[in-house]
Structures are given as structure tokens and as C-alpha cells.
């Protein structure tokens, strides 16, 4: 009930609702028969053992393998490796262990706002099967907006496919504006034309918050009305994340 009063739409990115450790691709599927019984233990070691990841070429390869697609840009690999390496081992292992017990299916079934599900075909941590399971639940309760699959992209899809992902978020914004579903202050839906939905991003391009801001001038309100009708006001700037790490 609170979700509807707090958000207008949801985007679920590279995630799962349950059975994460039963449906991952961290361990190659073509292992010889004698090695397969050890695969679950090896997966737990990768995700749940609190050991530091060494800052070596092998560590970079490991980060690339688990988090990104095979053709990820070097800058993306280095960024993700830095993110993984800077995370305290106990925190990383604790979260990995918690993911193994995760089951939020009930919350997913209660989600009633338009929801977009995003996944990469090369996601080893939460493969496409998880996104399809989530989409099926949302489809049954009528809240699935779209299932978006990025070909060749790994788990860090919002980084690896930043331009496409940010364009998707902008499209969600525009649809909400057209439908008058943008939330105003206090959680009440605001009418189209009452304000402009703005996305605040961090230095690396990550989304910090979506908010509705009132129009400062009549001209701005008119510009926003044109945009809702499909008349472009201006082209948005380049993606900060892409500009900084290219």
C-alpha cells in the first residue's frame, strides 16, 4: 500500500526475487562430471567467503568474469573492479550470504505500479531466468511495463549499457508525465503540467532520486507541455557516466 503513495513506477535491474544460488552461471556449465558435485561449494566461496580480492591482473579478470559481459569496455571493467575491491570483504560476503536466502516473491506479487525489468544476456550473477520469473509474476498482476534484455551485457547493465539504460529511465519519466502519474510533494499524484520530473544523478551518472519540481516560469510550463505532447524542448546532455569513464 505504501509503494503506491511513494513511487509512480519501478525499474528492477539485474536482480532476482528468490533462489539466487540455485540459478546462477558463476560456475561453467560444461564442467566434467567428477567436478559438478563441488560446484555449489565453489559458488558459495565466490559469493560468501570474506576474503580480500587481490589487486592483480587476475583480480581484474575475476571482476570482469562475474560482473560484466565478455566484450565490456576496459574502462568499465576497471571501474567495476575498483568498486568490488573497495568493498570490505565482510560486507561483501555478508550480502552474498543474504542473497542466497533471499525470497521477496510476496513483495513482488504486491507490486502494483508500472514496473520495468532489465537484464543482460551475459549476467552470471542473476541470469535472464530470474528476470523472466519476475516478469511473469508482474504480468499476472498487471503491473509489468516491459521486460528489457540487453544482448551481450553482464550483471552491471546500468554501467555497461549506460546510454541505453539512461534513455530507458528518461522514457519512463516521459510516460509518467503523459499519464499524469508523477508524484508531487507528500506523495500525491501531480497533474501533468504542474511541474517537471527531474532526475538527480551522482558524479558517475547513477540515479540519486527522481523528483517533481514546480515550474519557475510560465515559459517553462509551456515548454514542458510541448514536451509531453511529443515536441522536443531540447536534447538532454551527454550521459555523465559515459563522459567520465570513456
PDB file of C-alpha atoms in Angstrom:
ATOM      1  CA  UNK A   1       0.000   0.000   0.000  1.00  0.00           C
ATOM      2  CA  UNK A   2       2.828   2.410   0.831  1.00  0.00           C
ATOM      3  CA  UNK A   3       4.531   1.828  -2.537  1.00  0.00           C
ATOM      4  CA  UNK A   4       1.704   3.458  -4.491  1.00  0.00           C
ATOM      5  CA  UNK A   5       1.891   6.547  -2.284  1.00  0.00           C
ATOM      6  CA  UNK A   6       5.664   6.841  -2.590  1.00  0.00           C
ATOM      7  CA  UNK A   7       6.573   5.910  -6.170  1.00  0.00           C
ATOM      8  CA  UNK A   8       4.998   6.233  -9.613  1.00  0.00           C
ATOM      9  CA  UNK A   9       6.972   3.498 -11.332  1.00  0.00           C
ATOM     10  CA  UNK A  10       9.677   0.922 -10.618  1.00  0.00           C
ATOM     11  CA  UNK A  11      12.670  -0.304 -12.626  1.00  0.00           C
ATOM     12  CA  UNK A  12      14.154  -3.608 -11.427  1.00  0.00           C
ATOM     13  CA  UNK A  13      17.687  -4.002 -12.766  1.00  0.00           C
ATOM     14  CA  UNK A  14      19.802  -7.169 -12.855  1.00  0.00           C
ATOM     15  CA  UNK A  15      18.103  -8.730  -9.864  1.00  0.00           C
ATOM     16  CA  UNK A  16      16.200 -11.736  -8.580  1.00  0.00           C
ATOM     17  CA  UNK A  17      13.260 -12.476  -6.309  1.00  0.00           C
ATOM     18  CA  UNK A  18      14.433 -15.833  -4.964  1.00  0.00           C
ATOM     19  CA  UNK A  19      16.743 -18.846  -5.417  1.00  0.00           C
ATOM     20  CA  UNK A  20      19.764 -16.782  -6.412  1.00  0.00           C
ATOM     21  CA  UNK A  21      22.259 -19.531  -5.602  1.00  0.00           C
ATOM     22  CA  UNK A  22      20.184 -22.129  -7.436  1.00  0.00           C
ATOM     23  CA  UNK A  23      20.079 -20.184 -10.699  1.00  0.00           C
ATOM     24  CA  UNK A  24      23.437 -18.537 -11.317  1.00  0.00           C
ATOM     25  CA  UNK A  25      26.062 -19.028 -14.013  1.00  0.00           C
ATOM     26  CA  UNK A  26      29.195 -18.383 -11.960  1.00  0.00           C
ATOM     27  CA  UNK A  27      30.403 -21.940 -12.490  1.00  0.00           C
ATOM     28  CA  UNK A  28      30.817 -23.098 -16.118  1.00  0.00           C
ATOM     29  CA  UNK A  29      28.057 -25.487 -17.136  1.00  0.00           C
ATOM     30  CA  UNK A  30      30.415 -27.729 -19.124  1.00  0.00           C
ATOM     31  CA  UNK A  31      32.402 -28.987 -16.129  1.00  0.00           C
ATOM     32  CA  UNK A  32      33.425 -32.649 -16.211  1.00  0.00           C
ATOM     33  CA  UNK A  33      31.081 -34.951 -14.307  1.00  0.00           C
ATOM     34  CA  UNK A  34      33.504 -35.522 -11.408  1.00  0.00           C
ATOM     35  CA  UNK A  35      33.694 -31.756 -10.694  1.00  0.00           C
ATOM     36  CA  UNK A  36      29.962 -30.964 -10.690  1.00  0.00           C
ATOM     37  CA  UNK A  37      29.308 -32.040  -7.060  1.00  0.00           C
ATOM     38  CA  UNK A  38      31.747 -29.338  -5.952  1.00  0.00           C
ATOM     39  CA  UNK A  39      30.040 -26.551  -7.941  1.00  0.00           C
ATOM     40  CA  UNK A  40      27.683 -25.343  -5.130  1.00  0.00           C
ATOM     41  CA  UNK A  41      30.578 -25.053  -2.674  1.00  0.00           C
ATOM     42  CA  UNK A  42      32.659 -23.175  -5.232  1.00  0.00           C
ATOM     43  CA  UNK A  43      29.798 -20.744  -5.847  1.00  0.00           C
ATOM     44  CA  UNK A  44      29.469 -20.098  -2.104  1.00  0.00           C
ATOM     45  CA  UNK A  45      33.206 -19.427  -1.908  1.00  0.00           C
ATOM     46  CA  UNK A  46      32.940 -16.839  -4.684  1.00  0.00           C
ATOM     47  CA  UNK A  47      29.983 -15.009  -3.164  1.00  0.00           C
ATOM     48  CA  UNK A  48      30.097 -15.571   0.598  1.00  0.00           C
ATOM     49  CA  UNK A  49      33.667 -16.022   1.835  1.00  0.00           C
ATOM     50  CA  UNK A  50      35.108 -12.824   3.419  1.00  0.00           C
ATOM     51  CA  UNK A  51      38.469 -12.753   1.680  1.00  0.00           C
ATOM     52  CA  UNK A  52      40.019  -9.690   0.013  1.00  0.00           C
ATOM     53  CA  UNK A  53      40.280  -9.705  -3.749  1.00  0.00           C
ATOM     54  CA  UNK A  54      43.925  -9.066  -4.694  1.00  0.00           C
ATOM     55  CA  UNK A  55      44.700  -6.062  -6.862  1.00  0.00           C
ATOM     56  CA  UNK A  56      46.274  -8.066  -9.666  1.00  0.00           C
ATOM     57  CA  UNK A  57      45.527  -8.815 -13.287  1.00  0.00           C
ATOM     58  CA  UNK A  58      43.798 -11.987 -12.089  1.00  0.00           C
ATOM     59  CA  UNK A  59      41.592  -9.930  -9.766  1.00  0.00           C
ATOM     60  CA  UNK A  60      40.563  -7.736 -12.695  1.00  0.00           C
ATOM     61  CA  UNK A  61      39.765 -10.822 -14.765  1.00  0.00           C
ATOM     62  CA  UNK A  62      37.698 -12.197 -11.892  1.00  0.00           C
ATOM     63  CA  UNK A  63      35.684  -8.964 -11.627  1.00  0.00           C
ATOM     64  CA  UNK A  64      35.164  -8.959 -15.389  1.00  0.00           C
ATOM     65  CA  UNK A  65      34.024 -12.576 -15.356  1.00  0.00           C
ATOM     66  CA  UNK A  66      31.423 -12.281 -12.605  1.00  0.00           C
ATOM     67  CA  UNK A  67      30.054  -8.795 -13.305  1.00  0.00           C
ATOM     68  CA  UNK A  68      30.351  -7.836 -16.973  1.00  0.00           C
ATOM     69  CA  UNK A  69      29.805  -9.197 -20.457  1.00  0.00           C
ATOM     70  CA  UNK A  70      32.677 -10.656 -22.497  1.00  0.00           C
ATOM     71  CA  UNK A  71      33.019  -7.542 -24.668  1.00  0.00           C
ATOM     72  CA  UNK A  72      32.817  -4.916 -21.916  1.00  0.00           C
ATOM     73  CA  UNK A  73      34.980  -1.820 -22.366  1.00  0.00           C
ATOM     74  CA  UNK A  74      38.224  -1.722 -20.428  1.00  0.00           C
ATOM     75  CA  UNK A  75      37.141   1.427 -18.580  1.00  0.00           C
ATOM     76  CA  UNK A  76      34.001  -0.347 -17.373  1.00  0.00           C
ATOM     77  CA  UNK A  77      35.998  -3.372 -16.233  1.00  0.00           C
ATOM     78  CA  UNK A  78      38.415  -1.179 -14.284  1.00  0.00           C
ATOM     79  CA  UNK A  79      35.577   0.798 -12.701  1.00  0.00           C
ATOM     80  CA  UNK A  80      33.737  -2.343 -11.564  1.00  0.00           C
ATOM     81  CA  UNK A  81      36.961  -3.933 -10.314  1.00  0.00           C
ATOM     82  CA  UNK A  82      37.606  -0.826  -8.215  1.00  0.00           C
ATOM     83  CA  UNK A  83      34.048  -0.979  -6.827  1.00  0.00           C
ATOM     84  CA  UNK A  84      34.385  -4.644  -5.872  1.00  0.00           C
ATOM     85  CA  UNK A  85      37.876  -4.221  -4.446  1.00  0.00           C
ATOM     86  CA  UNK A  86      36.903  -1.245  -2.298  1.00  0.00           C
ATOM     87  CA  UNK A  87      34.007  -3.110  -0.680  1.00  0.00           C
ATOM     88  CA  UNK A  88      35.040  -4.544   2.746  1.00  0.00           C
ATOM     89  CA  UNK A  89      35.287  -8.358   2.460  1.00  0.00           C
ATOM     90  CA  UNK A  90      32.956  -8.964   5.423  1.00  0.00           C
ATOM     91  CA  UNK A  91      30.289  -6.694   3.963  1.00  0.00           C
ATOM     92  CA  UNK A  92      30.574  -8.289   0.535  1.00  0.00           C
ATOM     93  CA  UNK A  93      30.423 -11.817   1.978  1.00  0.00           C
ATOM     94  CA  UNK A  94      27.536 -10.953   4.272  1.00  0.00           C
ATOM     95  CA  UNK A  95      25.489  -9.617   1.387  1.00  0.00           C
ATOM     96  CA  UNK A  96      26.381 -12.638  -0.742  1.00  0.00           C
ATOM     97  CA  UNK A  97      25.220 -14.941   2.027  1.00  0.00           C
ATOM     98  CA  UNK A  98      21.967 -12.987   2.447  1.00  0.00           C
ATOM     99  CA  UNK A  99      21.267 -13.202  -1.286  1.00  0.00           C
ATOM    100  CA  UNK A 100      21.456 -16.982  -1.007  1.00  0.00           C
ATOM    101  CA  UNK A 101      18.483 -16.896   1.383  1.00  0.00           C
ATOM    102  CA  UNK A 102      16.552 -14.184  -0.438  1.00  0.00           C
ATOM    103  CA  UNK A 103      12.855 -14.670  -1.212  1.00  0.00           C
ATOM    104  CA  UNK A 104      10.851 -11.494  -1.825  1.00  0.00           C
ATOM    105  CA  UNK A 105       8.214 -13.072  -4.044  1.00  0.00           C
ATOM    106  CA  UNK A 106       5.413 -11.870  -1.772  1.00  0.00           C
ATOM    107  CA  UNK A 107       6.555  -8.276  -2.127  1.00  0.00           C
ATOM    108  CA  UNK A 108       6.829  -8.693  -5.868  1.00  0.00           C
ATOM    109  CA  UNK A 109       3.274 -10.003  -6.070  1.00  0.00           C
ATOM    110  CA  UNK A 110       2.091  -6.932  -4.150  1.00  0.00           C
ATOM    111  CA  UNK A 111       3.809  -4.507  -6.539  1.00  0.00           C
ATOM    112  CA  UNK A 112       1.055  -2.679  -8.417  1.00  0.00           C
ATOM    113  CA  UNK A 113       2.802   0.308 -10.053  1.00  0.00           C
ATOM    114  CA  UNK A 114       4.114   0.008 -13.648  1.00  0.00           C
ATOM    115  CA  UNK A 115       7.378  -1.926 -13.427  1.00  0.00           C
ATOM    116  CA  UNK A 116      10.166  -2.397 -15.964  1.00  0.00           C
ATOM    117  CA  UNK A 117      12.543  -5.361 -15.632  1.00  0.00           C
ATOM    118  CA  UNK A 118      16.069  -5.094 -17.060  1.00  0.00           C
ATOM    119  CA  UNK A 119      18.637  -7.863 -17.556  1.00  0.00           C
ATOM    120  CA  UNK A 120      21.690  -8.635 -19.678  1.00  0.00           C
ATOM    121  CA  UNK A 121      22.040 -11.888 -21.592  1.00  0.00           C
ATOM    122  CA  UNK A 122      25.527 -12.408 -20.096  1.00  0.00           C
ATOM    123  CA  UNK A 123      24.519 -11.811 -16.462  1.00  0.00           C
ATOM    124  CA  UNK A 124      26.177 -14.604 -14.468  1.00  0.00           C
ATOM    125  CA  UNK A 125      25.025 -13.492 -11.007  1.00  0.00           C
ATOM    126  CA  UNK A 126      21.309 -13.065 -11.736  1.00  0.00           C
ATOM    127  CA  UNK A 127      20.794 -14.614 -15.176  1.00  0.00           C
ATOM    128  CA  UNK A 128      17.903 -13.925 -17.508  1.00  0.00           C
ATOM    129  CA  UNK A 129      15.825 -16.720 -15.977  1.00  0.00           C
ATOM    130  CA  UNK A 130      15.380 -14.568 -12.860  1.00  0.00           C
ATOM    131  CA  UNK A 131      14.165 -11.581 -14.892  1.00  0.00           C
ATOM    132  CA  UNK A 132      11.722 -13.811 -16.744  1.00  0.00           C
ATOM    133  CA  UNK A 133      10.363 -15.189 -13.455  1.00  0.00           C
ATOM    134  CA  UNK A 134       9.927 -11.650 -12.097  1.00  0.00           C
ATOM    135  CA  UNK A 135       8.265 -10.515 -15.316  1.00  0.00           C
ATOM    136  CA  UNK A 136       5.836 -13.427 -15.192  1.00  0.00           C
ATOM    137  CA  UNK A 137       4.709 -12.516 -11.665  1.00  0.00           C
ATOM    138  CA  UNK A 138       4.286  -8.875 -12.662  1.00  0.00           C
ATOM    139  CA  UNK A 139       2.463  -9.845 -15.833  1.00  0.00           C
ATOM    140  CA  UNK A 140      -0.054 -11.862 -13.810  1.00  0.00           C
ATOM    141  CA  UNK A 141      -0.859  -8.941 -11.526  1.00  0.00           C
ATOM    142  CA  UNK A 142      -0.978  -6.492 -14.430  1.00  0.00           C
ATOM    143  CA  UNK A 143       1.962  -4.312 -13.401  1.00  0.00           C
ATOM    144  CA  UNK A 144       4.612  -5.351 -15.947  1.00  0.00           C
ATOM    145  CA  UNK A 145       5.500  -2.404 -18.164  1.00  0.00           C
ATOM    146  CA  UNK A 146       8.282  -4.072 -20.121  1.00  0.00           C
ATOM    147  CA  UNK A 147      10.959  -6.758 -19.965  1.00  0.00           C
ATOM    148  CA  UNK A 148      14.148  -5.274 -21.425  1.00  0.00           C
ATOM    149  CA  UNK A 149      17.018  -7.601 -22.392  1.00  0.00           C
ATOM    150  CA  UNK A 150      20.428  -6.169 -23.323  1.00  0.00           C
ATOM    151  CA  UNK A 151      22.300  -8.526 -25.627  1.00  0.00           C
ATOM    152  CA  UNK A 152      25.908  -9.259 -24.618  1.00  0.00           C
ATOM    153  CA  UNK A 153      25.665  -7.301 -21.360  1.00  0.00           C
ATOM    154  CA  UNK A 154      26.547  -8.656 -17.920  1.00  0.00           C
ATOM    155  CA  UNK A 155      25.320  -8.028 -14.375  1.00  0.00           C
ATOM    156  CA  UNK A 156      26.381  -4.367 -14.221  1.00  0.00           C
ATOM    157  CA  UNK A 157      23.987  -3.437 -17.001  1.00  0.00           C
ATOM    158  CA  UNK A 158      23.434   0.158 -15.856  1.00  0.00           C
ATOM    159  CA  UNK A 159      27.181   0.767 -16.324  1.00  0.00           C
ATOM    160  CA  UNK A 160      27.927  -1.441 -19.294  1.00  0.00           C
ATOM    161  CA  UNK A 161      24.870  -0.212 -21.229  1.00  0.00           C
ATOM    162  CA  UNK A 162      24.685   3.215 -19.568  1.00  0.00           C
ATOM    163  CA  UNK A 163      23.432   5.141 -22.587  1.00  0.00           C
ATOM    164  CA  UNK A 164      20.611   2.713 -23.321  1.00  0.00           C
ATOM    165  CA  UNK A 165      19.761   2.378 -19.638  1.00  0.00           C
ATOM    166  CA  UNK A 166      19.578   6.131 -19.027  1.00  0.00           C
ATOM    167  CA  UNK A 167      17.448   6.502 -22.166  1.00  0.00           C
ATOM    168  CA  UNK A 168      15.103   3.878 -20.733  1.00  0.00           C
ATOM    169  CA  UNK A 169      14.792   5.853 -17.475  1.00  0.00           C
ATOM    170  CA  UNK A 170      14.096   9.025 -19.445  1.00  0.00           C
ATOM    171  CA  UNK A 171      11.374   7.170 -21.359  1.00  0.00           C
ATOM    172  CA  UNK A 172       9.800   6.027 -18.086  1.00  0.00           C
ATOM    173  CA  UNK A 173       9.815   9.675 -16.953  1.00  0.00           C
ATOM    174  CA  UNK A 174       8.096  10.831 -20.119  1.00  0.00           C
ATOM    175  CA  UNK A 175       5.392   8.173 -19.913  1.00  0.00           C
ATOM    176  CA  UNK A 176       4.678   9.158 -16.313  1.00  0.00           C
ATOM    177  CA  UNK A 177       4.374  12.794 -17.324  1.00  0.00           C
ATOM    178  CA  UNK A 178       1.985  11.945 -20.145  1.00  0.00           C
ATOM    179  CA  UNK A 179      -0.156   9.829 -17.838  1.00  0.00           C
ATOM    180  CA  UNK A 180      -0.067  12.364 -15.006  1.00  0.00           C
ATOM    181  CA  UNK A 181       1.374   9.769 -12.629  1.00  0.00           C
ATOM    182  CA  UNK A 182       4.372  11.767 -11.377  1.00  0.00           C
ATOM    183  CA  UNK A 183       4.198  12.118  -7.602  1.00  0.00           C
ATOM    184  CA  UNK A 184       4.104  15.604  -6.165  1.00  0.00           C
ATOM    185  CA  UNK A 185       5.381  16.572  -2.724  1.00  0.00           C
ATOM    186  CA  UNK A 186       3.802  14.469   0.010  1.00  0.00           C
ATOM    187  CA  UNK A 187       3.215  11.503  -2.281  1.00  0.00           C
ATOM    188  CA  UNK A 188       0.044  12.700  -4.030  1.00  0.00           C
ATOM    189  CA  UNK A 189      -0.016  12.276  -7.821  1.00  0.00           C
ATOM    190  CA  UNK A 190       0.640  15.603  -9.500  1.00  0.00           C
ATOM    191  CA  UNK A 191      -1.217  16.661 -12.648  1.00  0.00           C
ATOM    192  CA  UNK A 192       0.646  16.932 -15.920  1.00  0.00           C
ATOM    193  CA  UNK A 193       1.827  20.494 -16.341  1.00  0.00           C
ATOM    194  CA  UNK A 194       2.059  21.103 -12.574  1.00  0.00           C
ATOM    195  CA  UNK A 195       5.777  20.550 -12.603  1.00  0.00           C
ATOM    196  CA  UNK A 196       8.659  18.850 -14.300  1.00  0.00           C
ATOM    197  CA  UNK A 197      10.104  15.487 -13.336  1.00  0.00           C
ATOM    198  CA  UNK A 198      13.828  15.858 -12.842  1.00  0.00           C
ATOM    199  CA  UNK A 199      16.375  13.122 -12.277  1.00  0.00           C
ATOM    200  CA  UNK A 200      19.256  13.879  -9.943  1.00  0.00           C
ATOM    201  CA  UNK A 201      22.370  11.897 -10.779  1.00  0.00           C
ATOM    202  CA  UNK A 202      25.618  11.298  -8.950  1.00  0.00           C
ATOM    203  CA  UNK A 203      29.037  12.132 -10.361  1.00  0.00           C
ATOM    204  CA  UNK A 204      29.258   8.753 -12.113  1.00  0.00           C
ATOM    205  CA  UNK A 205      25.843   9.088 -13.714  1.00  0.00           C
ATOM    206  CA  UNK A 206      23.983   6.918 -11.207  1.00  0.00           C
ATOM    207  CA  UNK A 207      20.449   7.978 -10.355  1.00  0.00           C
ATOM    208  CA  UNK A 208      20.143   9.514  -6.901  1.00  0.00           C
ATOM    209  CA  UNK A 209      16.472  10.497  -6.967  1.00  0.00           C
ATOM    210  CA  UNK A 210      13.513  11.382  -9.140  1.00  0.00           C
ATOM    211  CA  UNK A 211      11.558  14.396  -8.008  1.00  0.00           C
ATOM    212  CA  UNK A 212       8.818  16.724  -9.175  1.00  0.00           C
ATOM    213  CA  UNK A 213       9.829  20.376  -9.226  1.00  0.00           C
ATOM    214  CA  UNK A 214       7.369  23.224  -9.838  1.00  0.00           C
ATOM    215  CA  UNK A 215       7.755  25.332 -12.959  1.00  0.00           C
ATOM    216  CA  UNK A 216       9.713  28.501 -12.309  1.00  0.00           C
ATOM    217  CA  UNK A 217       8.123  30.473 -15.136  1.00  0.00           C
ATOM    218  CA  UNK A 218       5.168  30.358 -17.495  1.00  0.00           C
ATOM    219  CA  UNK A 219       7.599  29.772 -20.370  1.00  0.00           C
ATOM    220  CA  UNK A 220       8.981  26.697 -18.652  1.00  0.00           C
ATOM    221  CA  UNK A 221       5.473  25.336 -18.107  1.00  0.00           C
ATOM    222  CA  UNK A 222       4.721  25.890 -21.791  1.00  0.00           C
ATOM    223  CA  UNK A 223       7.954  24.153 -22.779  1.00  0.00           C
ATOM    224  CA  UNK A 224       7.083  21.207 -20.576  1.00  0.00           C
ATOM    225  CA  UNK A 225       3.623  20.998 -22.103  1.00  0.00           C
ATOM    226  CA  UNK A 226       5.201  20.807 -25.549  1.00  0.00           C
ATOM    227  CA  UNK A 227       7.469  18.021 -24.374  1.00  0.00           C
ATOM    228  CA  UNK A 228       4.554  15.978 -23.045  1.00  0.00           C
ATOM    229  CA  UNK A 229       2.825  16.386 -26.436  1.00  0.00           C
ATOM    230  CA  UNK A 230       5.915  14.942 -28.094  1.00  0.00           C
ATOM    231  CA  UNK A 231       7.515  18.237 -29.161  1.00  0.00           C
ATOM    232  CA  UNK A 232      11.153  18.086 -28.041  1.00  0.00           C
ATOM    233  CA  UNK A 233      12.174  21.016 -25.859  1.00  0.00           C
ATOM    234  CA  UNK A 234      15.874  20.314 -26.046  1.00  0.00           C
ATOM    235  CA  UNK A 235      18.147  17.336 -26.252  1.00  0.00           C
ATOM    236  CA  UNK A 236      19.387  16.149 -22.900  1.00  0.00           C
ATOM    237  CA  UNK A 237      23.096  16.382 -22.209  1.00  0.00           C
ATOM    238  CA  UNK A 238      25.514  13.533 -22.697  1.00  0.00           C
ATOM    239  CA  UNK A 239      25.468  10.806 -20.104  1.00  0.00           C
ATOM    240  CA  UNK A 240      27.808  11.809 -17.240  1.00  0.00           C
ATOM    241  CA  UNK A 241      28.890   8.225 -16.642  1.00  0.00           C
ATOM    242  CA  UNK A 242      29.868   7.752 -20.273  1.00  0.00           C
ATOM    243  CA  UNK A 243      31.683  11.071 -20.445  1.00  0.00           C
ATOM    244  CA  UNK A 244      33.790  10.457 -17.339  1.00  0.00           C
ATOM    245  CA  UNK A 245      34.996   6.936 -17.891  1.00  0.00           C
ATOM    246  CA  UNK A 246      35.278   6.758 -21.668  1.00  0.00           C
TER     247      UNK A 246
END
